[in-house]
Structures are given as C-alpha cells and as structure tokens.
Tab-separated table of C-alpha atoms in Angstrom:
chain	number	residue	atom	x	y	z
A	3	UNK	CA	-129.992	-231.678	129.754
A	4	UNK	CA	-126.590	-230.807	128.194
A	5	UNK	CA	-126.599	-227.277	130.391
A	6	UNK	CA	-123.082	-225.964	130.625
A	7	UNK	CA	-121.724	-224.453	133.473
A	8	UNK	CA	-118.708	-222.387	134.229
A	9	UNK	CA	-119.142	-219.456	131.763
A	10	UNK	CA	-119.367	-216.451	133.543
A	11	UNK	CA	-120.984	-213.253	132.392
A	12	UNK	CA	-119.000	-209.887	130.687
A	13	UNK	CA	-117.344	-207.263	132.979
A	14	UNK	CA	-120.019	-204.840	133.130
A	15	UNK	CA	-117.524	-202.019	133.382
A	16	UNK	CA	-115.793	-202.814	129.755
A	17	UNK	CA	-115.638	-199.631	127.498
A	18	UNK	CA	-119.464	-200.523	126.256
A	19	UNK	CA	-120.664	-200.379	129.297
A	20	UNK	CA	-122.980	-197.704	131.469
A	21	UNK	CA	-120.230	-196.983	134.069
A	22	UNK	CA	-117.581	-196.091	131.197
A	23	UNK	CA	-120.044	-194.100	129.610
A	24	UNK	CA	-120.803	-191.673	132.370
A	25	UNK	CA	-116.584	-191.763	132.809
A	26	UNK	CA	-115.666	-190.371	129.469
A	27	UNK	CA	-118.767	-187.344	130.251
A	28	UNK	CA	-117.314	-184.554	132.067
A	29	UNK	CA	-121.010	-182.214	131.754
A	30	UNK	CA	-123.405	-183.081	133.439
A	31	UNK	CA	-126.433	-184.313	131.520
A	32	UNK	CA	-128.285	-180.569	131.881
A	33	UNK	CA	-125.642	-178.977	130.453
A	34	UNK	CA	-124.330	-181.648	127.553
A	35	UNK	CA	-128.487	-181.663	126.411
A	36	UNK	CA	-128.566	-178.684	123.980
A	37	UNK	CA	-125.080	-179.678	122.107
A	38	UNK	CA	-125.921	-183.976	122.017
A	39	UNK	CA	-126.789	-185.585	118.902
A	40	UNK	CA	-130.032	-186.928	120.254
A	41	UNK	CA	-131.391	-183.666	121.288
A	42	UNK	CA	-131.053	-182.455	117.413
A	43	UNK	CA	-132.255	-185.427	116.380
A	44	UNK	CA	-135.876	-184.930	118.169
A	45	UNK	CA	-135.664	-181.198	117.263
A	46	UNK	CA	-135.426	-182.377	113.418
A	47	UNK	CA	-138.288	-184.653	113.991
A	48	UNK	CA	-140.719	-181.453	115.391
A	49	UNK	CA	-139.270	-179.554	112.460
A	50	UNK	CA	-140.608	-182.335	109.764
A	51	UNK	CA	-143.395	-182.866	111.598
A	52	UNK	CA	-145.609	-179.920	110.309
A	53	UNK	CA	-144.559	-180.408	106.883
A	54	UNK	CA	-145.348	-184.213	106.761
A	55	UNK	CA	-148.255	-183.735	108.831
A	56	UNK	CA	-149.799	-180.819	106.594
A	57	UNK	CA	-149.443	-183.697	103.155
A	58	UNK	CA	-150.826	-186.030	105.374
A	59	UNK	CA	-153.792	-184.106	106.962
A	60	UNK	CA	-154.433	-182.757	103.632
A	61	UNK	CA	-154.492	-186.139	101.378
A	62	UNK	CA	-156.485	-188.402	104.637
A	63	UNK	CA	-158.828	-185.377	105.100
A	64	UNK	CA	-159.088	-184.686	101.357
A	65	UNK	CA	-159.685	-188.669	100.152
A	66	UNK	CA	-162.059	-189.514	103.286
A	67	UNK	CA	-164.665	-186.725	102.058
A	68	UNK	CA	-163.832	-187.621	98.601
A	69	UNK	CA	-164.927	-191.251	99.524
A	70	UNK	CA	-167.712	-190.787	101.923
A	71	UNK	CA	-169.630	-188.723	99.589
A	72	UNK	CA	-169.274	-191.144	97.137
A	73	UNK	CA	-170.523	-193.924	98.817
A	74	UNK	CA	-174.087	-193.296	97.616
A	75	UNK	CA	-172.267	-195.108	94.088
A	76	UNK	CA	-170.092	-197.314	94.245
A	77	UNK	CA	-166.841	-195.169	92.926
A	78	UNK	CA	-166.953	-194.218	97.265
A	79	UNK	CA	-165.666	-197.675	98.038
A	80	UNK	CA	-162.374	-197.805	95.929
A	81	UNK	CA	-161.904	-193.961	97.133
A	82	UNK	CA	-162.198	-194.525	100.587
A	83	UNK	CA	-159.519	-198.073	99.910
A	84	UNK	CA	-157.237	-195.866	98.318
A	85	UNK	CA	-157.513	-193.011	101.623
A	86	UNK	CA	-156.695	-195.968	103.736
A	87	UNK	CA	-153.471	-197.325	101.327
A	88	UNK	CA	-152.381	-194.045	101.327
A	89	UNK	CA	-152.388	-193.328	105.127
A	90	UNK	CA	-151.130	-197.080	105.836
A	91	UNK	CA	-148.249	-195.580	103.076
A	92	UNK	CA	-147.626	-192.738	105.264
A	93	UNK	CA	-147.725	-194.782	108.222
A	94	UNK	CA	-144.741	-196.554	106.703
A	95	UNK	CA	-142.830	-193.406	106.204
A	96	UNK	CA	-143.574	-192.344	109.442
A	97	UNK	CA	-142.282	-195.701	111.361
A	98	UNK	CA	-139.396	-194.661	109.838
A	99	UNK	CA	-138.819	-191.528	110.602
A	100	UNK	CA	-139.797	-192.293	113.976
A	101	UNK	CA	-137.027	-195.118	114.047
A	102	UNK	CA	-134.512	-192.654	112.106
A	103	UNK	CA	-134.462	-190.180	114.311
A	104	UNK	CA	-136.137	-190.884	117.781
A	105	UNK	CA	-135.186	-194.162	117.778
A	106	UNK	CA	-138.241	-195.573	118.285
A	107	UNK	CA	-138.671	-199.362	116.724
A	108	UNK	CA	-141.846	-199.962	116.042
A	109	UNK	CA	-143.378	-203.386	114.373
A	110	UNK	CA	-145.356	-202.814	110.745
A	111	UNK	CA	-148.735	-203.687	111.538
A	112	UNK	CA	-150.754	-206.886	110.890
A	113	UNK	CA	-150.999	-207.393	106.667
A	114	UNK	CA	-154.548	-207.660	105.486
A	115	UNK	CA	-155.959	-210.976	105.665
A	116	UNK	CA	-157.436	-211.039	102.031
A	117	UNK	CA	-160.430	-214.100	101.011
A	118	UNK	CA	-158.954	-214.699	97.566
A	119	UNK	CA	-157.598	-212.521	95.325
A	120	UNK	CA	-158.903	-209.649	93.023
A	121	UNK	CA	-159.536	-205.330	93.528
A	122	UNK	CA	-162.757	-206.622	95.388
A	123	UNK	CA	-160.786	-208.706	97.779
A	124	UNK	CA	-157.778	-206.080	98.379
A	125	UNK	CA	-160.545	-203.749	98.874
A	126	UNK	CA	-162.756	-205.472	101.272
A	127	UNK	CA	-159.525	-206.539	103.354
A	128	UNK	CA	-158.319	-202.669	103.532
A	129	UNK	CA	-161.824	-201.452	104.722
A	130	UNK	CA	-162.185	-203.828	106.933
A	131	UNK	CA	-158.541	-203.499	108.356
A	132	UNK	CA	-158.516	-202.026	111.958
A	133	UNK	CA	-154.539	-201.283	111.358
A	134	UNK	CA	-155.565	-199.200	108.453
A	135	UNK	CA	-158.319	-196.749	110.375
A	136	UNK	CA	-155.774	-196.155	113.083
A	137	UNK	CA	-153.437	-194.596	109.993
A	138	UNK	CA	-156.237	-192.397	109.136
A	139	UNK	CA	-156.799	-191.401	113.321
A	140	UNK	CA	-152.692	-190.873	113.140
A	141	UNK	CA	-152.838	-188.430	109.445
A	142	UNK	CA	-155.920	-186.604	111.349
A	143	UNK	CA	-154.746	-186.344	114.694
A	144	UNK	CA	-150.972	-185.619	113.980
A	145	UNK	CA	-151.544	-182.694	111.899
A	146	UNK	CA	-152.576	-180.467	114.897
A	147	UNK	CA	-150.276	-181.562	117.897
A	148	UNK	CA	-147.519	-181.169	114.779
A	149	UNK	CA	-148.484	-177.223	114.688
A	150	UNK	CA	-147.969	-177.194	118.361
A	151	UNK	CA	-144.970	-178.841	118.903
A	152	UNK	CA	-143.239	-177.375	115.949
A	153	UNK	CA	-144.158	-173.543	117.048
A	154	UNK	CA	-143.003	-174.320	120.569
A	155	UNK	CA	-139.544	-176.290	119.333
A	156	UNK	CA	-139.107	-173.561	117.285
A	157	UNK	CA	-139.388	-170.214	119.492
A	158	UNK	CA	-138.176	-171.976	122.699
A	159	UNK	CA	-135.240	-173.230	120.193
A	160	UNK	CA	-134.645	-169.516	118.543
A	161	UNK	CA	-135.061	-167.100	121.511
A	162	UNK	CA	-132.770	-169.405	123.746
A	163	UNK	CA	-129.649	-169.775	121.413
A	164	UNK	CA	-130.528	-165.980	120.338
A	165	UNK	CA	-130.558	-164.515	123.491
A	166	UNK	CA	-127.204	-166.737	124.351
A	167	UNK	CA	-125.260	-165.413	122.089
A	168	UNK	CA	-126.090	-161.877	122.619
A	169	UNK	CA	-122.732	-160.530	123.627
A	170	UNK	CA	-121.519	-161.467	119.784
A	171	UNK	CA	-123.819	-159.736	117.848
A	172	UNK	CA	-125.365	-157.426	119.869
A	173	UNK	CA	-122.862	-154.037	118.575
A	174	UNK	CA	-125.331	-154.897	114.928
A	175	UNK	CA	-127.708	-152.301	116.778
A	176	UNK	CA	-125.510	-149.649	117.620
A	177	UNK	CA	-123.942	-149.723	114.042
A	178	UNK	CA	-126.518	-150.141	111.654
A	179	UNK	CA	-129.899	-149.746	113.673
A	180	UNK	CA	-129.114	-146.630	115.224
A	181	UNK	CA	-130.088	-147.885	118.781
A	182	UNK	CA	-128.319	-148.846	121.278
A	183	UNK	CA	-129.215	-152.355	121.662
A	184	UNK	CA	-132.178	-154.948	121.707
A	185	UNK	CA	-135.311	-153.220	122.645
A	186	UNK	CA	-136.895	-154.533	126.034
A	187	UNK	CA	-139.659	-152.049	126.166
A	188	UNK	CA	-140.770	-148.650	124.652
A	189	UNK	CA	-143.653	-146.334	124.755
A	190	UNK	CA	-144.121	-142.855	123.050
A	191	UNK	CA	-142.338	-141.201	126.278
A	192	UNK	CA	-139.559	-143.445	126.834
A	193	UNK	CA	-137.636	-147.099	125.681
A	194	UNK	CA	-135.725	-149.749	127.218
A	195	UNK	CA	-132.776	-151.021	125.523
A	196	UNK	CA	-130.495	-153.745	126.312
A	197	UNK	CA	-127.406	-151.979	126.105
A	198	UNK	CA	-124.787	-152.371	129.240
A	199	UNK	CA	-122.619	-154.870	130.097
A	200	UNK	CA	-124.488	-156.103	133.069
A	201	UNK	CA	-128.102	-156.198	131.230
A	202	UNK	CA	-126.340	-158.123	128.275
A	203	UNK	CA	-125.141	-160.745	130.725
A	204	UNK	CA	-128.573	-160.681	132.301
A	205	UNK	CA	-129.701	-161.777	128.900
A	206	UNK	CA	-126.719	-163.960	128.308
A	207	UNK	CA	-127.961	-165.993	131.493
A	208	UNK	CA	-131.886	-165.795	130.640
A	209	UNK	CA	-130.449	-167.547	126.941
A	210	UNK	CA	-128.590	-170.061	128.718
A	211	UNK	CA	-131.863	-171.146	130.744
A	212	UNK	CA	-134.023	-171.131	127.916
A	213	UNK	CA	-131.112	-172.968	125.587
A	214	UNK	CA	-130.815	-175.440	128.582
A	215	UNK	CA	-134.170	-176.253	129.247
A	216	UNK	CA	-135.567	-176.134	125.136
A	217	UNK	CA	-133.997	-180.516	124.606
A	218	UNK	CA	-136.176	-181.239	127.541
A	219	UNK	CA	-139.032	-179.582	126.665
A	220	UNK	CA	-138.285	-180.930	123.313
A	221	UNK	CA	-138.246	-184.591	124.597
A	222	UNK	CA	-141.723	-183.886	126.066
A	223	UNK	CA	-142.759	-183.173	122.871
A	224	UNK	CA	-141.487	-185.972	121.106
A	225	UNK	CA	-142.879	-188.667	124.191
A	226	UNK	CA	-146.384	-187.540	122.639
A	227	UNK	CA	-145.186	-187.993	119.055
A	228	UNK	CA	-143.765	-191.913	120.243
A	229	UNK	CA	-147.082	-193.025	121.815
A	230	UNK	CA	-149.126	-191.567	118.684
A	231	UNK	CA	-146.976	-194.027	116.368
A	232	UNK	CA	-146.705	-196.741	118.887
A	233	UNK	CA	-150.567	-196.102	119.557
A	234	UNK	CA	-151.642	-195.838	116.231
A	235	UNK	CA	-148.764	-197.045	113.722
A	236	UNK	CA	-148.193	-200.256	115.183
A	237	UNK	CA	-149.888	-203.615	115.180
A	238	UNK	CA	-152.562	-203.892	117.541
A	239	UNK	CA	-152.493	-205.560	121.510
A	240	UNK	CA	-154.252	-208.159	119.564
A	241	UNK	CA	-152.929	-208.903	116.812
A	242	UNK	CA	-149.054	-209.269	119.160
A	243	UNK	CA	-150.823	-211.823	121.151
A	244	UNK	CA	-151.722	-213.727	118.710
A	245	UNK	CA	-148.571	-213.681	116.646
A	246	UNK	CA	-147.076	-214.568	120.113
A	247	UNK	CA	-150.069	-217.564	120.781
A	248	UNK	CA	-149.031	-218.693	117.357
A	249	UNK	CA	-145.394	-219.096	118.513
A	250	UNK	CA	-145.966	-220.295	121.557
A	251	UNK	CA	-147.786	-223.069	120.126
A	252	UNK	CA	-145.152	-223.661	117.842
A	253	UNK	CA	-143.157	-224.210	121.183
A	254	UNK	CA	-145.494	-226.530	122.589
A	255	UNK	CA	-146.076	-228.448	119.711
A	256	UNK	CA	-142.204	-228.801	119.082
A	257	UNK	CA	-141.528	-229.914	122.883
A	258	UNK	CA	-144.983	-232.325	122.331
A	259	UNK	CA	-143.059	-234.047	119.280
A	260	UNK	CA	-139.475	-234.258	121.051
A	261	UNK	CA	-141.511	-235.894	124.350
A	262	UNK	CA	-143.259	-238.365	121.900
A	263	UNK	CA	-139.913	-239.037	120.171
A	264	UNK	CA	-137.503	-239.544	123.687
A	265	UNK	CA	-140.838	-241.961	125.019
A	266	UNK	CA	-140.715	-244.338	121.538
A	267	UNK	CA	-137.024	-244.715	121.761
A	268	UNK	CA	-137.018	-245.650	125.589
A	269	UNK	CA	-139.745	-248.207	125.006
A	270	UNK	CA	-138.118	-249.227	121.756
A	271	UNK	CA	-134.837	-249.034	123.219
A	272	UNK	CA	-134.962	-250.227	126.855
A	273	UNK	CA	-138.170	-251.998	127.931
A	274	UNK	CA	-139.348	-253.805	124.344
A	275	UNK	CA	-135.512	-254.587	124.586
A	276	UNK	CA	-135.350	-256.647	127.746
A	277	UNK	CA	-138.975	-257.994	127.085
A	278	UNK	CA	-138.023	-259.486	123.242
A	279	UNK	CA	-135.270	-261.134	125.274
A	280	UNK	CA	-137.563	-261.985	128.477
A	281	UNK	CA	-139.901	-263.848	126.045
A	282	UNK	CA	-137.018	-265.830	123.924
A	283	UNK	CA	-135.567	-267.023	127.538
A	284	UNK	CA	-138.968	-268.023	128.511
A	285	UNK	CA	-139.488	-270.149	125.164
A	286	UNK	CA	-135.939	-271.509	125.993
A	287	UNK	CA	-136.735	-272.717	129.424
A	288	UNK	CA	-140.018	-273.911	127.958
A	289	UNK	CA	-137.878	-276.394	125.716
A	290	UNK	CA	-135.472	-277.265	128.460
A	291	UNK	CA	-138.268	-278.054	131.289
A	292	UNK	CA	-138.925	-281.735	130.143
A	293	UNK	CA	-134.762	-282.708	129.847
A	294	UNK	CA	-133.166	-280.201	132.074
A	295	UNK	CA	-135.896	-279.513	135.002
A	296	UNK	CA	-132.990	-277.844	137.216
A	297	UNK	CA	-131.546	-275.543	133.827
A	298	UNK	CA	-134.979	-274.161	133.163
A	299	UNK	CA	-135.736	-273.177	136.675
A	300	UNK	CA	-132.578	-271.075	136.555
A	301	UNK	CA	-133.585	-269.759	133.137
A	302	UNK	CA	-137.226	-268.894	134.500
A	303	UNK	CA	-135.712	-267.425	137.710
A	304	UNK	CA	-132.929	-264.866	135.387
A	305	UNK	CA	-136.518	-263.998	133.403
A	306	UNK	CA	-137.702	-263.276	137.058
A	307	UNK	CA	-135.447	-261.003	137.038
A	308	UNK	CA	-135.382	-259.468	133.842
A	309	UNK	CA	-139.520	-258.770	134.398
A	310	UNK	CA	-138.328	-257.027	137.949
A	311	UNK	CA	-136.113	-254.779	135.909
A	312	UNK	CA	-138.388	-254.431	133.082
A	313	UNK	CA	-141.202	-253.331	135.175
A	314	UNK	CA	-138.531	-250.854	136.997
A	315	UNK	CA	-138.057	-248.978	133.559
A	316	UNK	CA	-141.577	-248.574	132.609
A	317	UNK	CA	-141.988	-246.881	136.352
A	318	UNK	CA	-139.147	-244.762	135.738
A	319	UNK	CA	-140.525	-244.140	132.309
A	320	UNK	CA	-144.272	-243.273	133.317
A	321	UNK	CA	-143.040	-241.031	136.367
A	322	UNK	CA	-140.881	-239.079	133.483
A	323	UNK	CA	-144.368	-238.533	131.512
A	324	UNK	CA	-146.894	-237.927	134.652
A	325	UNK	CA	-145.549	-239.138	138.371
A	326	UNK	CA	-148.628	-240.698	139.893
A	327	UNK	CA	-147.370	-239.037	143.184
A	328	UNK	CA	-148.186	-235.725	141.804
A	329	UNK	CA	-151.648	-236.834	141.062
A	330	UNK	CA	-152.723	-238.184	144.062
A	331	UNK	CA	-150.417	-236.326	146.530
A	332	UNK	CA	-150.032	-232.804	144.754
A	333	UNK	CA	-146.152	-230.791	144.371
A	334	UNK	CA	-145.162	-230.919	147.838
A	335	UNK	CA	-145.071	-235.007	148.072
A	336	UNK	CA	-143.830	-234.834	144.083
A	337	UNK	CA	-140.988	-232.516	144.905
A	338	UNK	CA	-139.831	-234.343	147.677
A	339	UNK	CA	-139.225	-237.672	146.011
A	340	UNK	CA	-137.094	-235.578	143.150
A	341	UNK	CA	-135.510	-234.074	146.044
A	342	UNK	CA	-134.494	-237.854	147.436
A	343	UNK	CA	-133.133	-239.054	143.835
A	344	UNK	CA	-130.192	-235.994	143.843
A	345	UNK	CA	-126.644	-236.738	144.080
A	346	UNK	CA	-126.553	-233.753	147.028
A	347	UNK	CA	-129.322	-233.032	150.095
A	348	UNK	CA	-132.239	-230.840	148.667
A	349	UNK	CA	-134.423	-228.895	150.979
A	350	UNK	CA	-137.924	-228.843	150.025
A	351	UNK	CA	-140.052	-225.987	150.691
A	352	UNK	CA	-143.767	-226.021	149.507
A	353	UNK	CA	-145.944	-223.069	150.688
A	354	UNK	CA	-149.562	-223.155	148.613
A	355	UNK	CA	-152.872	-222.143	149.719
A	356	UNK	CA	-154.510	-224.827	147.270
A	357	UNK	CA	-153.077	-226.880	144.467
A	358	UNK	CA	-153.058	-225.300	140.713
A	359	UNK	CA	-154.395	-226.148	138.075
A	360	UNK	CA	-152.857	-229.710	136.365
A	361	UNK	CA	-151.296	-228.613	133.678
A	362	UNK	CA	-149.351	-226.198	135.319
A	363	UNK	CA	-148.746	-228.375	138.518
A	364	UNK	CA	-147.264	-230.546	135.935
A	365	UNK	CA	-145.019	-227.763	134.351
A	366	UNK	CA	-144.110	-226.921	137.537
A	367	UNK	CA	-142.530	-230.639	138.333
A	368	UNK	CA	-140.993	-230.885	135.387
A	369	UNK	CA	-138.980	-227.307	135.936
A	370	UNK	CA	-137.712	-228.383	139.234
A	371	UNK	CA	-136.732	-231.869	138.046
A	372	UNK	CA	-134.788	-230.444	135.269
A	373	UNK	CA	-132.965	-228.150	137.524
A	374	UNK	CA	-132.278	-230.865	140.179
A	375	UNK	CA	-131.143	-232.820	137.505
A	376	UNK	CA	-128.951	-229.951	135.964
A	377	UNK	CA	-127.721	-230.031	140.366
A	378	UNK	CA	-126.686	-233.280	140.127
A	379	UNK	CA	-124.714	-233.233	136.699
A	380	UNK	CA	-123.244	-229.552	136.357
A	381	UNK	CA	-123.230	-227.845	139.488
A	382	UNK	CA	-120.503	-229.718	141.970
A	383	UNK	CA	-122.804	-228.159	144.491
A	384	UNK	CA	-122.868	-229.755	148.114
A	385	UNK	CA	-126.308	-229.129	149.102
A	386	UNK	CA	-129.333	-227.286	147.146
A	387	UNK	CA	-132.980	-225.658	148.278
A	388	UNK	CA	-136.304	-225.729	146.683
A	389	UNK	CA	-138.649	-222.835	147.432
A	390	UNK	CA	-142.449	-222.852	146.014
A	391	UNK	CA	-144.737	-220.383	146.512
A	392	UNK	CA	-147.498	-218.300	145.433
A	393	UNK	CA	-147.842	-214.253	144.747
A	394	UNK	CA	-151.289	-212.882	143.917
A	395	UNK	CA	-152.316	-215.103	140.601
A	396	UNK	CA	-148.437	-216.022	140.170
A	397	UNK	CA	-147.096	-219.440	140.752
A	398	UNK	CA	-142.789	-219.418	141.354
A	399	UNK	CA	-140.730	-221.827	141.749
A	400	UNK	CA	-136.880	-221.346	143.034
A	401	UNK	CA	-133.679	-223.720	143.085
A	402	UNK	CA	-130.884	-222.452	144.508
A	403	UNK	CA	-127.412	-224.365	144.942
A	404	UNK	CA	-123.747	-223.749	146.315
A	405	UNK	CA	-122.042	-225.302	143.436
A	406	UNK	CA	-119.343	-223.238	140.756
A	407	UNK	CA	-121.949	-221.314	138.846
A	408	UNK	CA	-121.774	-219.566	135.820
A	409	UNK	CA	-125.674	-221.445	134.391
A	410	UNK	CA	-126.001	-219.412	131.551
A	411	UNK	CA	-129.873	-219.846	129.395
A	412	UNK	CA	-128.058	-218.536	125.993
A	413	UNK	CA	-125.885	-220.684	123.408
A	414	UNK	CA	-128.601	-223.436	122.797
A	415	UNK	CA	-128.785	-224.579	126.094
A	416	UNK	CA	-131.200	-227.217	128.025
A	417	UNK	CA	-131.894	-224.012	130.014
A	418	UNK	CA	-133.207	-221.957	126.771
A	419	UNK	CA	-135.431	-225.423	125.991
A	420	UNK	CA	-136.811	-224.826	129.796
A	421	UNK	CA	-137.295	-221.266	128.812
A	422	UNK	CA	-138.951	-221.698	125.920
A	423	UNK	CA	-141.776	-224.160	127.582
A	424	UNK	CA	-142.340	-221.663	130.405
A	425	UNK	CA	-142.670	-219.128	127.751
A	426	UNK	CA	-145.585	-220.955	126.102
A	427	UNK	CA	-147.810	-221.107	129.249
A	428	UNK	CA	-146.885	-217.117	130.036
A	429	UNK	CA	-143.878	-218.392	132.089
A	430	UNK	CA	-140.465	-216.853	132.669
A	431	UNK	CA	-137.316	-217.964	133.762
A	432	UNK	CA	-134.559	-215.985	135.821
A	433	UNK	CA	-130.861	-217.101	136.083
A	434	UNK	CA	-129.056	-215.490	138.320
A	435	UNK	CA	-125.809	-217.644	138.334
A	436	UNK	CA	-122.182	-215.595	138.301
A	437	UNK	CA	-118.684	-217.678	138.005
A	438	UNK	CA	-118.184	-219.611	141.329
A	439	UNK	CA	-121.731	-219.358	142.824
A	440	UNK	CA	-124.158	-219.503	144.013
A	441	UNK	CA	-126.921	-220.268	141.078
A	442	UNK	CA	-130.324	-219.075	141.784
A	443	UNK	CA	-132.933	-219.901	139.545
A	444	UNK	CA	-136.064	-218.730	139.347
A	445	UNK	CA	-139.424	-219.726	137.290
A	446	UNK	CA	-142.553	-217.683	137.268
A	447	UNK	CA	-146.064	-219.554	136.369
A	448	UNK	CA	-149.234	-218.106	136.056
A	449	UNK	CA	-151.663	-219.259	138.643
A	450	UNK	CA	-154.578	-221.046	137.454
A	451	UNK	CA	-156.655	-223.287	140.294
C-alpha cells in the first residue's frame, strides 16, 4: 500500500473554523437570534408555508376524490396518477424550499421503476410508487400543522417586535387616538392605559422577551416541518440501503477483480517464472547426465533449489489469499505470525468470546496486515500494539504505533482502498494520526458468529 505519511491535518482555529467563529460574536447566541439571517430564514419558511400548503391541500385533496370516485370507470386510474405526479411535483418544490431556506438537504426519492414504456406503464409505476403516496400524506398532512405554525410565527413575531418598540411610536395615541396610550384593560367604569414612563418600559421589557424567545420557538416549529420532508419527501430507509448495497457491491466486486488481477501476475510473474526455468534446467541436466554425470548433479541440485524457492512463493502467495493458520487456529494465532514478519516488535492482543464468522475473520486479517504492513514501510515507528476485541454485536480491531504520524485516509490512499472494503461489509475505519504521532487506527466490523 502506497499510504503516505507525514501530512498533518488543518489548524482547527484558522478563520473557518468554530473557535474563530464564536471570536468575531460579541452577543451571545439569545440575544444575536432575533436579528441572524437564519432566524428570518425559518420565519419566511412558516410564512410560505400556509400559502403553499393551502394549493397543495387543495389540488391532493381535490384530485384524490376526483380519482377515487372515478375508479368505478376507468377515467379514476389516470386521475388518481395525475394526484400522485402532482404531489411528487410539489414534493420537488418543497425539497427545495426546504433546502433554500432551512437548509435542509434532502435526496429526491427513488424514480419509478417502469415495465416498458407507454401511459399504462407510467401509470402503473406511479400507483404503485410508495415515494409517491408519502407526497400525498405530506400535501394532506402539511396543510394543517402549516395553519398552526404560521398563526403562532406570526403573533409571537408581531406582538414581540410591537411591544419592543413601544417607546417610538407610542405618542400615535395621545395625538391622533385621543387616549393616552395602548389600552391594557377597560370596562364601562374605568380603563387601563399604558401611558407612563415606567409602564412603557415594562412593556419595552415584556417585547424584548417575547422578540427574544419568538427564533426559538420558531426553530421548534420548523424541526416539525424538517422531519415531515425528511419523513415523507425523501427516499425511503429502503430504498438508501439498497442504493448503498448496490455500491457496496460495486466495492466488493472492484476489490474481487484487483485480488484476481495482483494473484495472475504473481503466478505469471514469480512462480510460473522460476518453474519455466526449473523445467528447462531439468531437461538440461537430463542431456548432460550420460557425458557429464558430475555437471548434471550440480544442475539438478541448483533446480533443488529453485523448487525450495518456488514452493516458498506459492506459500507466501496462498497465505496472501487465505492463511491456513487462520483456518485452523482462528485471529489470535493469525495475528501473531503478522505480528513476527514486522520490521518493529508488535504486541498482540486478542480478547474474543468465540471466533466470527469467516468472512469477516478474514476481513479482519487482512485490515491488520495492511496496517502492519503500512508499520513497517511508512511509520519509522519503534514498536506497535494490536488490540482485538468485541462490543455487543461489534467486532474492532486497533493498531496503534509510535512512529511520525500524520496517516491520512483522503487523497487516493491505500487507507481509502481499506476504507472502502470495510465499508462494504458495514465496516468503518477511524484514523486518528496527527503530525509526529502517535497513529491510532481503528476498524469497526459487524459481529457475525
């Protein structure tokens, strides 16, 4: 593996980063809430809300009747395709807005899987679409938590930055209401007016709560409005796992090839090598055996040789695909002959109730031999540790070393290729490894006995 150390991660206090962020903030967060950018942004989004949600109530509630009462001919079925095209439209417009202005990224949902081609097909596919009856639930169930939120927005919004800036308008009563301020309370015998300095403060202060508090209660809001479209606007829990089994095979089938491909050129390259030339010595000595008995033995004892090394490379080359140690003698005997073929002492640590499953035993040998290997060629290190153990239905595997640091699994390395194959059996890979050391690497494997 080509792994580079040495390159060390950013400065996490650069100008991007969280630390400088809170720096250049002299509010605190309670106080900075009603003027940020965000906090309009998710007030805009209530505000749209009831408008969008009224067209889209209207048209899902409007085509669904239209469509179900129609079913009895057969006009109900292209009705009740078009409802669902419709809402899937809206659902569209809505990821967007969503994205726009909450910042909330959410995936388009699965596209119909259509038998052929043809109305009949695109209308079979959209009625039979899961992704397209959760746009309906959304146009349905959006319209009334819309009403809500927008009337509570709204009045929380309007009576806080109202009563705030009382002080500045409040002399409109006095001079063209003929009152002496906003009314508190009044009753045929007397009234209540808001009038001197000290209630108009009062106010003032009861304004600044409400203004203060309204972006939080706004957020609230808007957390119900993200898990509607993430609930109901986005592909399914299904339909991610298999886009992700579908990648993940891609991994495995890609890693499969480039095995297959490094196995053919070592045969082709270093034992069919020495063999070709193991059987033209033997056919040599053959021809020298009756004239030159004392020639051929020495010929017959270099092909000796050449079958010692031969046989050598095909064990080296069948513990690369499967070690028959691991077989017979499970990780803790595997690990430990690894551990004996580094450049620098390894400590092997192996603490497992029972022995997993093969396939993942396996994975798990190859992980650590790659890292040992990535030890012995990168890391300068002067000694290393290898801890396995088990967590609940969780297999992980650690290698930690003293050497200069700086692993990094981005930029194409043989790390990201290790990465990748733990990520096709559910598998993830930690690097902890800053500029000078230590590394510490961790791998996470599902358990399966």
């Amino acid at each position: 593996m080509a792994t580079q150390y040495g390159q060390g991660y950013g400065d996490w206090h650069g100008p991007g980063s969280p630390g400088a962020e809170e720096r250049r903030h002299r509010l605190p967060a309670p106080l900075r809430a009603p003027v940020e950018a965000r906090s309009w942004r998710e007030f805009g989004y209530l505000m749209l809300g009831l408008p969008i949600g009224i067209v889209m109530f209207t048209y899902a509630v409007t085509m669904f009747a239209l469509g179900a009462g129609l079913l009895v001919t057969f006009l109900g079925i292209p009705v009740l395709a078009a409802a669902l095209a419709g809402c899937r439209g809206f659902g569209a417009l809505e990821r967007a807005r969503a994205r726009r202005l909450l910042g909330l990224d959410v995936a388009a949902p699965e596209p119909l899987r259509m038998k052929g081609g043809g109305p009949m097909a695109w209308m079979g596919a959209m009625l039979k679409s899961g992704a397209s009856w959760r746009h309906l639930l959304y146009a349905v169930l959006q319209f009334p938590w819309a009403v809500f939120a927008f009337v509570v927005a709204l009045n929380f919004w309007a009576y806080g930055w109202a009563l705030l800036t009382y002080p500045l308008w409040f002399w409109l009563f006095p001079m063209y209401g003929g009152q002496g301020g906003l009314q508190l309370y009044g009753d045929q015998a007397h009234s209540i007016y808001l009038d001197n300095p000290f209630e108009i403060t009062v106010t003032a202060l009861v304004g600044l709560l409400f203004t203060v508090a309204t972006p939080w209660i706004v957020r609230a809001l808007t957390t119900v409005d993200r898990l509607l479209v993430h609930g109901l606007l986005g592909p399914s829990r299904l339909a991610t796992r298999v886009v992700e089994l579908e990648s993940d095979r891609g991994v495995v089938i890609d890693t499969a090839a480039a095995d297959l491909r490094r196995i053919e050129r070592d045969l082709h390259d270093g034992a069919q090598a020495r063999l070709v030339a193991l059987a033209m010595d033997l056919g040599l000595a053959k021809e020298k055996l009756a004239e030159d008995p004392r020639e051929a033995a020495r010929m017959v004892d270099e092909a000796h040789g050449e079958v010692k090394t031969a046989l050598q490379e095909l064990r080296d080359l069948a513990r690369g695909i499967h070690p028959a140690v691991l077989t017979d003698r499970g990780l803790d005997a595997a690990l430990s002959a690894v551990a004996s073929r580094c450049t620098v002492p390894v400590q092997v640590e192996v603490d497992l109730p029972a022995r997993p499953a093969p396939a993942i035993e396996g994975i798990a040998y190859f992980t650590v031999s790659e890292l040992l290997q990535n030890v012995s060629k990168h890391a300068r290190a002067t000694r290393a540790t290898v801890d396995v153990w088990r967590v609940e239905n969780r297999l992980l595997l650690q290698v930690v070393d003293d050497g200069v640091g700086g692993a990094d699994v981005s930029g194409g390395s043989g790390l990201a290729g290790l990465a990748g194959r733990l990520d096709a059996v559910d598998g993830i890979l930690v690097v902890d490894s800053p500029v000078a050391g230590p590394t510490r690497i961790t791998a996470e494997l599902p358990w399966r006995g």
